[in-house]
Every structure is written in structure tokens, then in C-alpha cells.
PDB file of C-alpha atoms in Angstrom:
ATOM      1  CA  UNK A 208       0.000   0.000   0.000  1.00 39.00           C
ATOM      2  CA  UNK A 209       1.494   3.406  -1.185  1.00 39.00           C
ATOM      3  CA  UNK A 210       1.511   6.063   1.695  1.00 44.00           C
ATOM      4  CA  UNK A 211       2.831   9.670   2.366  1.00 46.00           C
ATOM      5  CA  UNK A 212       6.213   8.765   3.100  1.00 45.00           C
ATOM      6  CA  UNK A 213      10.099  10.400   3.045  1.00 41.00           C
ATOM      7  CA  UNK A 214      12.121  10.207   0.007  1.00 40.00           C
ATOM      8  CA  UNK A 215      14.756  12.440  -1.043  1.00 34.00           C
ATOM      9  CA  UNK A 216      13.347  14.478   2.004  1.00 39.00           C
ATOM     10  CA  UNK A 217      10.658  15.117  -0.170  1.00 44.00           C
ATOM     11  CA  UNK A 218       6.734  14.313   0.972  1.00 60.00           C
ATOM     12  CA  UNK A 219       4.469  12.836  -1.411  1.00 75.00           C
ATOM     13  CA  UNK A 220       0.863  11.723  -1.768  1.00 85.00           C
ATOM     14  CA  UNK A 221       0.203   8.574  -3.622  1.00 91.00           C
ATOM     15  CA  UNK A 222      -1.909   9.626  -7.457  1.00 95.00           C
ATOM     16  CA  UNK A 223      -4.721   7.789  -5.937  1.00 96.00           C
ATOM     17  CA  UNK A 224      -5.083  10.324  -3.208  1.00 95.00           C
ATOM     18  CA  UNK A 225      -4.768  12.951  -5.774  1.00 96.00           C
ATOM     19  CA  UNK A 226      -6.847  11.794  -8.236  1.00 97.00           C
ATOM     20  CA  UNK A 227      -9.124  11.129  -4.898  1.00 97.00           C
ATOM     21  CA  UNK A 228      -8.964  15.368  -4.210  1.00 97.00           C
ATOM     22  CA  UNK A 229      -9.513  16.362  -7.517  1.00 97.00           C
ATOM     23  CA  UNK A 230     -13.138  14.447  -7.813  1.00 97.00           C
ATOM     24  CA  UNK A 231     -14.398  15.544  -4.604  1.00 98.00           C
ATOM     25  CA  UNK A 232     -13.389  18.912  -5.083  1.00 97.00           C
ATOM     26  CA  UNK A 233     -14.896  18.885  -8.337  1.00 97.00           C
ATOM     27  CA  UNK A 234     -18.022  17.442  -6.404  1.00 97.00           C
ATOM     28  CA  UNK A 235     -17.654  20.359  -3.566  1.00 97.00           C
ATOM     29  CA  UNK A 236     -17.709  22.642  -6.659  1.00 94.00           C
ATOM     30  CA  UNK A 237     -21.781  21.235  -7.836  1.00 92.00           C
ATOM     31  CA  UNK A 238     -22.860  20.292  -4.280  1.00 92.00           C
ATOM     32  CA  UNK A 239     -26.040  20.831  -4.357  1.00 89.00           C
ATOM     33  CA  UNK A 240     -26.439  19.890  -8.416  1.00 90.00           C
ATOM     34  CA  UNK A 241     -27.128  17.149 -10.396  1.00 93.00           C
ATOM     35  CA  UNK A 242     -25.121  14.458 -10.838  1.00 96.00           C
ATOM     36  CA  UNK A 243     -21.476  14.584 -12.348  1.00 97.00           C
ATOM     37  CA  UNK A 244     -21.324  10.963 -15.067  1.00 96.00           C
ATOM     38  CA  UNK A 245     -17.475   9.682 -14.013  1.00 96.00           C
ATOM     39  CA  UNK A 246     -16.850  10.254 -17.725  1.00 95.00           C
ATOM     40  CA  UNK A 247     -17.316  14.015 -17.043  1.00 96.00           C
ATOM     41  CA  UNK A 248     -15.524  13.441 -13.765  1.00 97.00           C
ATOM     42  CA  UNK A 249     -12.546  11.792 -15.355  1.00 97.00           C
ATOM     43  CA  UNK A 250     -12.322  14.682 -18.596  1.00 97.00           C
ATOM     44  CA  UNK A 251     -12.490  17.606 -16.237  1.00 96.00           C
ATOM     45  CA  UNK A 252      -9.761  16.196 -13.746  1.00 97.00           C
ATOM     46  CA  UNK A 253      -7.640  14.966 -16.063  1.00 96.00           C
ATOM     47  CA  UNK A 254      -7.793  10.967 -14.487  1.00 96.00           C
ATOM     48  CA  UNK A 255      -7.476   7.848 -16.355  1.00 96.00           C
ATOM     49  CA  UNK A 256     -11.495   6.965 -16.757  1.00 96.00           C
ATOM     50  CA  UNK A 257     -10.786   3.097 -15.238  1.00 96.00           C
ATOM     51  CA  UNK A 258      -8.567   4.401 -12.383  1.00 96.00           C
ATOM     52  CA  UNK A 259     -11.035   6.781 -11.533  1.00 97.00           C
ATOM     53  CA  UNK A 260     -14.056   4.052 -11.112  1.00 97.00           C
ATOM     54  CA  UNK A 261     -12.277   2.158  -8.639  1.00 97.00           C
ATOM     55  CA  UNK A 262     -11.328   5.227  -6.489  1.00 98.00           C
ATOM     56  CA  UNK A 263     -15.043   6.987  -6.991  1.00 97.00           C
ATOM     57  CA  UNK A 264     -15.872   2.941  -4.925  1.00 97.00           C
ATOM     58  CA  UNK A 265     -13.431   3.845  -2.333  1.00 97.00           C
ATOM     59  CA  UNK A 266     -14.681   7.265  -1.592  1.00 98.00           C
ATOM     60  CA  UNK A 267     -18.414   5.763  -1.960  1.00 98.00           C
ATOM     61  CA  UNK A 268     -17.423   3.101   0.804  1.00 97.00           C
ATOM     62  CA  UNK A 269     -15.939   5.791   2.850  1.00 97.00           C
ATOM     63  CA  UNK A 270     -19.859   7.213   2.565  1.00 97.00           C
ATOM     64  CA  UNK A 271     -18.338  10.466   1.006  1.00 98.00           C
ATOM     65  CA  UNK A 272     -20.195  10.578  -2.310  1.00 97.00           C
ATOM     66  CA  UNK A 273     -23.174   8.419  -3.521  1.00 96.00           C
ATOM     67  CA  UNK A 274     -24.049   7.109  -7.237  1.00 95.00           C
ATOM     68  CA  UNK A 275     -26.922   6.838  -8.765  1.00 93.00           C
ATOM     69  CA  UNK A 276     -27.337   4.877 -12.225  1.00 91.00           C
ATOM     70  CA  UNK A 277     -28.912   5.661 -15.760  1.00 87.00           C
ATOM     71  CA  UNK A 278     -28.704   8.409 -18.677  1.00 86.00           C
ATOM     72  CA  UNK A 279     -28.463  11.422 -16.413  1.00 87.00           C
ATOM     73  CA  UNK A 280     -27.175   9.271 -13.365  1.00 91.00           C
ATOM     74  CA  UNK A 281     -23.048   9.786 -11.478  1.00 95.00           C
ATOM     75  CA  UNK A 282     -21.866  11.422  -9.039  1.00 97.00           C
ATOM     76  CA  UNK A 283     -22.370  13.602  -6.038  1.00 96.00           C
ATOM     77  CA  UNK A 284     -21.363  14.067  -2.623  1.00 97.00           C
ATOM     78  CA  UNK A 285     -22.723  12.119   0.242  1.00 96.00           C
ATOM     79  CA  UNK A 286     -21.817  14.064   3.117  1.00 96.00           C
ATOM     80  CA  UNK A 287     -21.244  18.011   3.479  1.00 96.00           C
ATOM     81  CA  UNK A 288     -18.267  19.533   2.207  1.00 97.00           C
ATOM     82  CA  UNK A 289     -17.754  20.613   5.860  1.00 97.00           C
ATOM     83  CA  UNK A 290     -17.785  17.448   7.466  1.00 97.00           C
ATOM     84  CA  UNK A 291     -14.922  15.580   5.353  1.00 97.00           C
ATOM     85  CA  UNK A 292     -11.218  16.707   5.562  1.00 97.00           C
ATOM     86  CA  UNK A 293      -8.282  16.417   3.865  1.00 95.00           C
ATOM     87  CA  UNK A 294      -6.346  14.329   6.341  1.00 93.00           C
ATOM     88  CA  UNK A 295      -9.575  12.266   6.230  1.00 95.00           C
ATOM     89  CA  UNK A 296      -9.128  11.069   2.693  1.00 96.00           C
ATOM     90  CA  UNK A 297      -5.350  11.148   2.523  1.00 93.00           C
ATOM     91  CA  UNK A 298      -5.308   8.859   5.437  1.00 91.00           C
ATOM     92  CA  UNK A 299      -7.715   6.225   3.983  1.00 93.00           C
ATOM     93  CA  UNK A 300      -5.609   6.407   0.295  1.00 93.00           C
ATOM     94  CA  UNK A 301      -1.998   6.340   1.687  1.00 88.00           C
ATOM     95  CA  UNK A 302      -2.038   5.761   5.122  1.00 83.00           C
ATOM     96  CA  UNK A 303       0.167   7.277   7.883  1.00 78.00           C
ATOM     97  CA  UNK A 304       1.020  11.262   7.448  1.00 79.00           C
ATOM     98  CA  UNK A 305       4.291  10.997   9.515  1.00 82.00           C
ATOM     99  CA  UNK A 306       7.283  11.587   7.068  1.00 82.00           C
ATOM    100  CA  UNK A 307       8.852   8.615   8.642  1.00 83.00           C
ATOM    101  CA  UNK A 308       8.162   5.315  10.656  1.00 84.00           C
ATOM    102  CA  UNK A 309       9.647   6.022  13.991  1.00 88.00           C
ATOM    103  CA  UNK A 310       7.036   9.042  14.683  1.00 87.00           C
ATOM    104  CA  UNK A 311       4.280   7.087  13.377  1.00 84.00           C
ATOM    105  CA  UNK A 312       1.320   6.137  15.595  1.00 84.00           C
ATOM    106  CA  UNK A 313      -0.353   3.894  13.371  1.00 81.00           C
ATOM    107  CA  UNK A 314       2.965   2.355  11.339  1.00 81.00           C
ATOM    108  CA  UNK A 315       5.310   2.628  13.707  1.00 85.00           C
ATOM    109  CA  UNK A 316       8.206   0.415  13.875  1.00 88.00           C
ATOM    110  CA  UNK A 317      11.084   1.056  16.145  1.00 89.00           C
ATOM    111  CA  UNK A 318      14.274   2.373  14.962  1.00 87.00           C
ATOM    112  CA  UNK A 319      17.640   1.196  16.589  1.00 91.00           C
ATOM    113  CA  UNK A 320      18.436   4.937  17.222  1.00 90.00           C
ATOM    114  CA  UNK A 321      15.665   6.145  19.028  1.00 89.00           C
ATOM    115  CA  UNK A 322      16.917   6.752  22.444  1.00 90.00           C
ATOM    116  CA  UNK A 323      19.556   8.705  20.754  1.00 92.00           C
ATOM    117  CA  UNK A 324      17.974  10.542  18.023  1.00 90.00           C
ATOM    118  CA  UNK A 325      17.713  14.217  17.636  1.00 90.00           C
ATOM    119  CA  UNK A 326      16.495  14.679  14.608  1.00 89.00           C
ATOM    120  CA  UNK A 327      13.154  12.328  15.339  1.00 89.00           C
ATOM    121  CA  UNK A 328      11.805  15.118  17.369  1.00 90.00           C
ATOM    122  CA  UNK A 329      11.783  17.058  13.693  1.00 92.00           C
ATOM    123  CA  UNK A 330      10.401  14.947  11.827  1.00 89.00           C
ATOM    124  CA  UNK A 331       7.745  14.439  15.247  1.00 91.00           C
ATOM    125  CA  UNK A 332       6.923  18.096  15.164  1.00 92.00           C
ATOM    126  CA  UNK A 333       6.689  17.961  11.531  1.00 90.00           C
ATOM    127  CA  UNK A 334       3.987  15.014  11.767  1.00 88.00           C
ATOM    128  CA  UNK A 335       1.734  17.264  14.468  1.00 91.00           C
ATOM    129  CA  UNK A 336       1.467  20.301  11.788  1.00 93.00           C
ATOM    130  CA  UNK A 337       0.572  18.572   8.536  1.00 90.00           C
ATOM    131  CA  UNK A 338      -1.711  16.136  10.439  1.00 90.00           C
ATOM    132  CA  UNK A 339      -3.135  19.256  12.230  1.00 94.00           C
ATOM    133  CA  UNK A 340      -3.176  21.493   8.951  1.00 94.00           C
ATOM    134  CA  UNK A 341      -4.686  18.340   7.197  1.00 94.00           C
ATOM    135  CA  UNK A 342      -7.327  17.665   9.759  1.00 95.00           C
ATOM    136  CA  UNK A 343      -8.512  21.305  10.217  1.00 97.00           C
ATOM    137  CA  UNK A 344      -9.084  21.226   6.059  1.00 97.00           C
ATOM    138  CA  UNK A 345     -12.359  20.412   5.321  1.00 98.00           C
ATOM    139  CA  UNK A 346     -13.229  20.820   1.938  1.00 97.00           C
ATOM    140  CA  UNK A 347     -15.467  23.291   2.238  1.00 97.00           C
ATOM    141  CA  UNK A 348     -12.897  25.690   3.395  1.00 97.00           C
ATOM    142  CA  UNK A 349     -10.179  24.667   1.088  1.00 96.00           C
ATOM    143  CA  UNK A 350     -12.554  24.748  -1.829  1.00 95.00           C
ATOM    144  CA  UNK A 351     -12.948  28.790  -0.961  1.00 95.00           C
ATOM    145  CA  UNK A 352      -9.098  29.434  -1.387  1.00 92.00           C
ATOM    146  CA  UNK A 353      -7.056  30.153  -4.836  1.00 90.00           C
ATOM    147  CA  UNK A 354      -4.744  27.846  -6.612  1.00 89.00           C
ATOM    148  CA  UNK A 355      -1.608  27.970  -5.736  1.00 88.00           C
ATOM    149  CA  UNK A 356       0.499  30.741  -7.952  1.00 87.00           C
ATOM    150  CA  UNK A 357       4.277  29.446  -9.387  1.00 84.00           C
ATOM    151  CA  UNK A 358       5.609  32.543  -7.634  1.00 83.00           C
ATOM    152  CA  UNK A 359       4.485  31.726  -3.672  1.00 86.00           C
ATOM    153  CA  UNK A 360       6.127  28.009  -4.201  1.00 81.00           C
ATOM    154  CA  UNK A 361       9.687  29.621  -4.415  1.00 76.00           C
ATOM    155  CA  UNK A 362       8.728  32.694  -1.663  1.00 77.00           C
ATOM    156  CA  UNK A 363      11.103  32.717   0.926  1.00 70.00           C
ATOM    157  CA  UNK A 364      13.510  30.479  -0.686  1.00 64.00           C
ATOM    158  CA  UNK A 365      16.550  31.131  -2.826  1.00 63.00           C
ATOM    159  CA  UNK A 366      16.626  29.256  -5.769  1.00 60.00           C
ATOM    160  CA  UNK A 367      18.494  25.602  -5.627  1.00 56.00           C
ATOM    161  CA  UNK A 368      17.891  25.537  -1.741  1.00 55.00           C
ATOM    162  CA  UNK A 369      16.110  22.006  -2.552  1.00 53.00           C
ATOM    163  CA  UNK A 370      12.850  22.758  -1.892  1.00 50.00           C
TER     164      UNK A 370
END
């Protein structure tokens, strides 16, 4: 099972959990309307029509969006936009949010360094914020912001700094 995990000191979400976002966000986005088909799903988030099916079951098992059938039938969301967060769904798709397995609650497995380690307490503090930035993002209130801009990714940060 893929999870958010360290590599390259780099995070990373699995493209289930993205694809995952994009559709309920999409969802957020009509609450309210009619049904969205999963082909018009798929086109509008740019996802791979099969791989898409198989998530939309996840996130219907989860009781996040329901399905109904026929011509005019697809998609919409089960549950308000304010009552599902991000750390929900990105800990049902990959798992554990700690960056590594030592500061884990749910994956944990013990590290020969532990009673020594300073960085763990890092990479521990690191956990708390994205799982508490995560679980204080429901949908409805990320849905409200703007995309991200090419020009606030680098702010703060000279260029070749490896982030």
C-alpha cells in the first residue's frame, strides 16, 4: 500500500489520493447539483477513466459521495463539504502522514536509534502540523481558497535551496 512517506526528504501523496482530491473537489464545486457521469468526472480532472471508477468505490465506501445509475445518473457528494477533511481522505488512500516510521502512531516500527535521536523530534513536530493542517481542512474551506500561484512556491527560498 502506497503512503505519504520520506524520500529524497521530499513528501508525497500517492496519485490515488490525488486523483481522490480532484473528484471531490470537483463534487464540492456542484454540491447541491445534479449528478457529475465519471466520464465528465474523469475529462475535467484529467484521471485515467478506469482508475477513476475504482477510487469513486473507495470514496463511496468511505460514505463520502453516492451514485446513482442511468442516462443522467453519477456522481455527487454524500456528506457536506464541511464534514470531510483532507487528512480524512489522505489517510484512507496512503495511510500514515508521519514523514517517517519512527514518529508514526499507526505504522510505527522502532528504529535502533531512538533513544539517541535528535532529529526524530523534527520529523515528530513535523507530523503534528501537517496532520493538524490536514485535519482542520475540510473541503469546504479549502474549496474557498485560490490555486496555488508558481511565484508563492519559491517565496522565501533562494533558488536551488532544494525545496
Amino acid at each position: 500500500k502506497t503512503r505519504l512517506h520520506l524520500s529524497f526528504m521530499k513528501m508525497r501523496v500517492s496519485k490515488q489520493t490525488d486523483y481522490a482530491l480532484r473528484a471531490l473537489f470537483t463534487l464540492v464545486e456542484h454540491y447541491h447539483g445534479l449528478p457529475i457521469s465519471i466520464r465528465e468526472l474523469a475529462r475535467r480532472n484529467d484521471v485515467p477513466k478506469r482508475f477513476l471508477e475504482q477510487i469513486m468505490l473507495k470514496l463511496k465506501a468511505q460514505g463520502w459521495v453516492e451514485s446513482t445509475a442511468g442516462v443522467r445518473g453519477g456522481y455527487v457528494l454524500a456528506k457536506k463539504p464541511e464534514k470531510i477533511t483532507m487528512g480524512e481522505v489522505v489517510r484512507h488512500f496512503d495511510g500514515i502522514l508521519a514523514p517517517i516510521d519512527c514518529v508514526s502512531v499507526t505504522g510505527y516500527t522502532r528504529c535502533s536509534q531512538e533513544s539517541v535521536c535528535r532529529f526524530r523530534r523534527v520529523f515528530l513536530d513535523a507530523r503534528n502540523y501537517v496532520a493538524g493542517v490536514m485535519d482542520r481542512a475540510t473541503l469546504a474551506d479549502v474549496v474557498k481558497g485560490a490555486p496555488v500561484s508558481k511565484q508563492e512556491i519559491a517565496v522565501g527560498f533562494i533558488e536551488g535551496e532544494g525545496i
